[in-house]
Amino acid sequence: GETNEPNVPTGIRAACVRLSRRAAAQPPMHLAVRGCDPGDARHGDIVTGLSWSNAGELLTVSDDHKVRVWSVDGEPVQQLSEVSFYCTGLLWHPSATGRAQGDVFVVGCTDGSFRLISRQGRVEKVEANAHEGAVTCVRWSRDGASLATAGEDGLIKSWSRTGMFRANLAASQGTVHAMCSPPDITYHGAKGSVRHVES
């Protein structure tokens, strides 16, 4: 409604009146929610990782152990694979179109491992002892030539494109909770600390 507060300047009062009249003239807004077929399309548990490909396909992984592909419109495309491990994160390789035979993505796991998985759902590489405790973050370098992983053990490690160990990049006093892409890495460690590591 119109405001009659004595301390409100005339210009502001006039603007409030115009806005309230304009809002009253607008038709009411309704929220439309589009659901998925619960029988096949959606995950049955919390989604723990997701990543867009360059072609606009969305890849998701969940505690239901399923990896699913979605279109840019949010429509289910396919269940890519079913895994036997719990994932903490997932990321397409930077060159991935989501459709090429050579496309791969990486998943970090609660058992301290990471896996490279192809677009066809085939596990290409397993690094079983990447970290002590869960892998908390996975990040490809911008050119896709290297991979960085972080874990509950406070370590940030560098790996080749094919998953070969290169070096320890940094060590935190506790769990590394977040990390940006290499070669220069900024990470969020224990007690809210944020640190930058130059390659």
mmCIF file of C-alpha atoms in Angstrom:
data_model
loop_
_atom_site.group_PDB
_atom_site.id
_atom_site.type_symbol
_atom_site.label_atom_id
_atom_site.label_comp_id
_atom_site.label_asym_id
_atom_site.label_seq_id
_atom_site.Cartn_x
_atom_site.Cartn_y
_atom_site.Cartn_z
ATOM 1 C CA GLY A 1 0.000 0.000 0.000
ATOM 2 C CA GLU A 2 0.934 3.690 -0.004
ATOM 3 C CA THR A 3 3.300 4.883 2.698
ATOM 4 C CA ASN A 4 2.339 7.869 4.898
ATOM 5 C CA GLU A 5 5.427 7.894 7.095
ATOM 6 C CA PRO A 6 6.303 11.542 7.853
ATOM 7 C CA ASN A 7 10.084 10.985 7.685
ATOM 8 C CA VAL A 8 10.069 9.378 4.228
ATOM 9 C CA PRO A 9 11.300 11.843 1.556
ATOM 10 C CA THR A 10 8.741 12.785 -1.088
ATOM 11 C CA GLY A 11 10.708 11.199 -3.963
ATOM 12 C CA ILE A 12 11.017 7.861 -2.161
ATOM 13 C CA ARG A 13 7.334 7.964 -1.153
ATOM 14 C CA ALA A 14 6.341 8.513 -4.788
ATOM 15 C CA ALA A 15 8.565 5.639 -5.938
ATOM 16 C CA CYS A 16 7.007 3.330 -3.328
ATOM 17 C CA VAL A 17 3.533 4.265 -4.503
ATOM 18 C CA ARG A 18 4.438 3.560 -8.150
ATOM 19 C CA LEU A 19 5.976 0.187 -7.268
ATOM 20 C CA SER A 20 3.030 -0.902 -5.130
ATOM 21 C CA ARG A 21 0.542 0.037 -7.874
ATOM 22 C CA ARG A 22 2.622 -1.746 -10.520
ATOM 23 C CA ALA A 23 2.864 -4.893 -8.352
ATOM 24 C CA ALA A 24 -0.899 -4.863 -7.785
ATOM 25 C CA ALA A 25 -1.482 -4.759 -11.549
ATOM 26 C CA GLN A 26 0.700 -7.804 -12.234
ATOM 27 C CA PRO A 27 -0.877 -11.255 -12.444
ATOM 28 C CA PRO A 28 0.148 -13.619 -9.630
ATOM 29 C CA MET A 29 3.261 -15.727 -10.233
ATOM 30 C CA HIS A 30 3.172 -19.527 -10.028
ATOM 31 C CA LEU A 31 6.100 -21.868 -9.597
ATOM 32 C CA ALA A 32 6.161 -24.805 -11.982
ATOM 33 C CA VAL A 33 8.117 -27.856 -10.876
ATOM 34 C CA ARG A 34 9.008 -30.516 -13.426
ATOM 35 C CA GLY A 35 9.472 -33.952 -11.967
ATOM 36 C CA CYS A 36 11.297 -37.022 -13.272
ATOM 37 C CA ASP A 37 10.019 -40.524 -13.652
ATOM 38 C CA PRO A 38 10.889 -42.061 -10.285
ATOM 39 C CA GLY A 39 11.118 -45.494 -11.827
ATOM 40 C CA ASP A 40 14.213 -44.854 -13.923
ATOM 41 C CA ALA A 41 15.372 -41.277 -14.275
ATOM 42 C CA ARG A 42 16.396 -39.905 -10.934
ATOM 43 C CA HIS A 43 18.914 -40.843 -8.276
ATOM 44 C CA GLY A 44 17.734 -42.762 -5.254
ATOM 45 C CA ASP A 45 20.072 -41.029 -2.804
ATOM 46 C CA ILE A 46 22.028 -37.806 -2.310
ATOM 47 C CA VAL A 47 24.010 -36.542 -5.320
ATOM 48 C CA THR A 48 27.654 -36.145 -4.298
ATOM 49 C CA GLY A 49 29.191 -34.926 -7.560
ATOM 50 C CA LEU A 50 28.254 -33.317 -10.845
ATOM 51 C CA SER A 51 30.039 -31.867 -13.854
ATOM 52 C CA TRP A 52 29.109 -30.314 -17.226
ATOM 53 C CA SER A 53 30.856 -31.428 -20.406
ATOM 54 C CA ASN A 54 31.782 -28.976 -23.167
ATOM 55 C CA ALA A 55 28.804 -30.280 -25.134
ATOM 56 C CA GLY A 56 26.379 -29.368 -22.368
ATOM 57 C CA GLU A 57 25.791 -32.825 -20.928
ATOM 58 C CA LEU A 58 25.561 -33.057 -17.157
ATOM 59 C CA LEU A 59 27.149 -36.017 -15.385
ATOM 60 C CA THR A 60 26.060 -36.879 -11.839
ATOM 61 C CA VAL A 61 27.038 -39.480 -9.269
ATOM 62 C CA SER A 62 25.141 -40.379 -6.135
ATOM 63 C CA ASP A 63 25.271 -42.467 -2.990
ATOM 64 C CA ASP A 64 22.952 -44.832 -4.856
ATOM 65 C CA HIS A 65 26.159 -45.876 -6.734
ATOM 66 C CA LYS A 66 24.809 -44.772 -10.126
ATOM 67 C CA VAL A 67 26.452 -42.428 -12.626
ATOM 68 C CA ARG A 68 23.849 -40.702 -14.793
ATOM 69 C CA VAL A 69 23.921 -38.396 -17.820
ATOM 70 C CA TRP A 70 21.438 -35.527 -18.279
ATOM 71 C CA SER A 71 20.751 -33.180 -21.172
ATOM 72 C CA VAL A 72 21.225 -29.424 -20.977
ATOM 73 C CA ASP A 73 17.444 -29.186 -20.423
ATOM 74 C CA GLY A 74 17.619 -31.421 -17.370
ATOM 75 C CA GLU A 75 16.193 -34.451 -19.104
ATOM 76 C CA PRO A 76 17.675 -37.885 -18.329
ATOM 77 C CA VAL A 77 19.804 -39.297 -21.148
ATOM 78 C CA GLN A 78 21.096 -42.543 -19.692
ATOM 79 C CA GLN A 79 22.500 -44.369 -16.721
ATOM 80 C CA LEU A 80 26.160 -44.509 -17.634
ATOM 81 C CA SER A 81 27.332 -47.009 -15.070
ATOM 82 C CA GLU A 82 26.823 -48.451 -11.628
ATOM 83 C CA VAL A 83 29.789 -48.356 -9.275
ATOM 84 C CA SER A 84 30.587 -50.271 -6.096
ATOM 85 C CA PHE A 85 32.158 -47.349 -4.249
ATOM 86 C CA TYR A 86 31.002 -44.081 -2.670
ATOM 87 C CA CYS A 87 32.074 -40.923 -4.509
ATOM 88 C CA THR A 88 32.889 -37.520 -3.031
ATOM 89 C CA GLY A 89 33.285 -35.641 -6.304
ATOM 90 C CA LEU A 90 33.278 -35.970 -10.058
ATOM 91 C CA LEU A 91 34.773 -33.930 -12.911
ATOM 92 C CA TRP A 92 34.886 -34.273 -16.710
ATOM 93 C CA HIS A 93 38.296 -33.885 -18.325
ATOM 94 C CA PRO A 94 38.473 -30.309 -19.772
ATOM 95 C CA SER A 95 38.548 -31.602 -23.364
ATOM 96 C CA ALA A 96 35.503 -33.808 -22.885
ATOM 97 C CA THR A 97 32.598 -33.216 -25.213
ATOM 98 C CA GLY A 98 30.612 -35.883 -23.405
ATOM 99 C CA ARG A 99 30.228 -37.883 -26.604
ATOM 100 C CA ALA A 100 33.705 -38.857 -27.860
ATOM 101 C CA GLN A 101 35.158 -42.327 -27.335
ATOM 102 C CA GLY A 102 38.224 -40.922 -25.576
ATOM 103 C CA ASP A 103 36.308 -38.756 -23.096
ATOM 104 C CA VAL A 104 37.055 -39.495 -19.445
ATOM 105 C CA PHE A 105 36.047 -38.133 -16.075
ATOM 106 C CA VAL A 106 37.569 -38.533 -12.624
ATOM 107 C CA VAL A 107 35.775 -39.482 -9.422
ATOM 108 C CA GLY A 108 37.173 -39.109 -5.924
ATOM 109 C CA CYS A 109 36.114 -41.745 -3.402
ATOM 110 C CA THR A 110 35.598 -42.101 0.331
ATOM 111 C CA ASP A 111 38.094 -44.974 0.513
ATOM 112 C CA GLY A 112 41.000 -42.660 -0.434
ATOM 113 C CA SER A 113 41.084 -43.692 -4.086
ATOM 114 C CA PHE A 114 40.274 -41.962 -7.340
ATOM 115 C CA ARG A 115 39.202 -43.494 -10.617
ATOM 116 C CA LEU A 116 39.341 -42.424 -14.240
ATOM 117 C CA ILE A 117 36.200 -43.598 -16.046
ATOM 118 C CA SER A 118 35.439 -43.469 -19.767
ATOM 119 C CA ARG A 119 32.302 -42.093 -21.425
ATOM 120 C CA GLN A 120 31.267 -45.715 -21.953
ATOM 121 C CA GLY A 121 31.377 -46.319 -18.183
ATOM 122 C CA ARG A 122 34.577 -48.371 -18.226
ATOM 123 C CA VAL A 123 37.060 -47.828 -15.365
ATOM 124 C CA GLU A 124 40.331 -46.890 -17.068
ATOM 125 C CA LYS A 125 42.497 -46.359 -13.979
ATOM 126 C CA VAL A 126 42.223 -46.962 -10.232
ATOM 127 C CA GLU A 127 44.647 -45.256 -7.854
ATOM 128 C CA ALA A 128 43.748 -47.178 -4.712
ATOM 129 C CA ASN A 129 45.948 -45.340 -2.185
ATOM 130 C CA ALA A 130 45.819 -41.750 -3.344
ATOM 131 C CA HIS A 131 45.050 -40.447 0.179
ATOM 132 C CA GLU A 132 44.616 -41.631 3.737
ATOM 133 C CA GLY A 133 40.948 -41.042 4.396
ATOM 134 C CA ALA A 134 38.541 -39.762 1.788
ATOM 135 C CA VAL A 135 39.488 -37.857 -1.341
ATOM 136 C CA THR A 136 37.711 -34.530 -0.825
ATOM 137 C CA CYS A 137 38.454 -32.667 -4.079
ATOM 138 C CA VAL A 138 39.505 -33.465 -7.637
ATOM 139 C CA ARG A 139 40.569 -30.790 -10.136
ATOM 140 C CA TRP A 140 41.987 -30.996 -13.668
ATOM 141 C CA SER A 141 44.474 -28.386 -14.817
ATOM 142 C CA ARG A 142 43.049 -25.969 -17.366
ATOM 143 C CA ASP A 143 44.825 -27.720 -20.232
ATOM 144 C CA GLY A 144 43.901 -31.171 -18.913
ATOM 145 C CA ALA A 145 47.532 -32.310 -18.715
ATOM 146 C CA SER A 146 47.466 -32.906 -14.970
ATOM 147 C CA LEU A 147 45.128 -33.731 -12.122
ATOM 148 C CA ALA A 148 45.193 -32.515 -8.529
ATOM 149 C CA THR A 149 43.573 -34.361 -5.647
ATOM 150 C CA ALA A 150 43.066 -33.315 -2.033
ATOM 151 C CA GLY A 151 42.093 -35.386 0.952
ATOM 152 C CA GLU A 152 41.191 -35.733 4.586
ATOM 153 C CA ASP A 153 44.892 -36.333 5.221
ATOM 154 C CA GLY A 154 45.554 -32.658 4.423
ATOM 155 C CA LEU A 155 47.643 -33.418 1.344
ATOM 156 C CA ILE A 156 47.272 -32.008 -2.162
ATOM 157 C CA LYS A 157 48.843 -34.240 -4.793
ATOM 158 C CA SER A 158 49.602 -33.902 -8.489
ATOM 159 C CA TRP A 159 48.986 -36.676 -11.030
ATOM 160 C CA SER A 160 49.450 -37.063 -14.769
ATOM 161 C CA ARG A 161 46.555 -37.142 -17.215
ATOM 162 C CA THR A 162 46.637 -40.953 -17.019
ATOM 163 C CA GLY A 163 46.778 -41.069 -13.207
ATOM 164 C CA MET A 164 50.513 -41.470 -12.531
ATOM 165 C CA PHE A 165 51.742 -39.815 -9.320
ATOM 166 C CA ARG A 166 53.921 -36.723 -9.811
ATOM 167 C CA ALA A 167 54.375 -34.850 -6.542
ATOM 168 C CA ASN A 168 52.960 -33.645 -3.253
ATOM 169 C CA LEU A 169 52.003 -30.016 -3.836
ATOM 170 C CA ALA A 170 50.979 -28.923 -0.342
ATOM 171 C CA ALA A 171 50.187 -30.146 3.161
ATOM 172 C CA SER A 172 47.512 -28.706 5.438
ATOM 173 C CA GLN A 173 47.057 -29.191 9.177
ATOM 174 C CA GLY A 174 43.734 -30.899 8.522
ATOM 175 C CA THR A 175 41.206 -31.822 5.860
ATOM 176 C CA VAL A 176 41.336 -29.825 2.627
ATOM 177 C CA HIS A 177 37.726 -28.852 1.953
ATOM 178 C CA ALA A 178 37.975 -27.043 -1.383
ATOM 179 C CA MET A 179 40.546 -26.393 -4.089
ATOM 180 C CA CYS A 180 40.782 -24.452 -7.346
ATOM 181 C CA SER A 181 42.390 -25.735 -10.532
ATOM 182 C CA PRO A 182 46.158 -26.175 -10.972
ATOM 183 C CA PRO A 183 48.836 -25.232 -11.993
ATOM 184 C CA ASP A 184 48.586 -22.590 -9.229
ATOM 185 C CA ILE A 185 46.349 -23.897 -6.453
ATOM 186 C CA THR A 186 44.303 -22.056 -3.861
ATOM 187 C CA TYR A 187 42.798 -24.290 -1.221
ATOM 188 C CA HIS A 188 40.607 -24.098 1.865
ATOM 189 C CA GLY A 189 42.112 -26.037 4.739
ATOM 190 C CA ALA A 190 41.708 -26.430 8.463
ATOM 191 C CA LYS A 191 40.124 -23.737 10.664
ATOM 192 C CA GLY A 192 38.980 -21.723 7.666
ATOM 193 C CA SER A 193 42.465 -21.042 6.331
ATOM 194 C CA VAL A 194 42.881 -20.196 2.654
ATOM 195 C CA ARG A 195 46.303 -20.691 1.074
ATOM 196 C CA HIS A 196 47.838 -20.254 -2.355
ATOM 197 C CA VAL A 197 50.473 -22.524 -3.844
ATOM 198 C CA GLU A 198 52.376 -21.509 -6.987
ATOM 199 C CA SER A 199 53.540 -24.271 -9.288
#
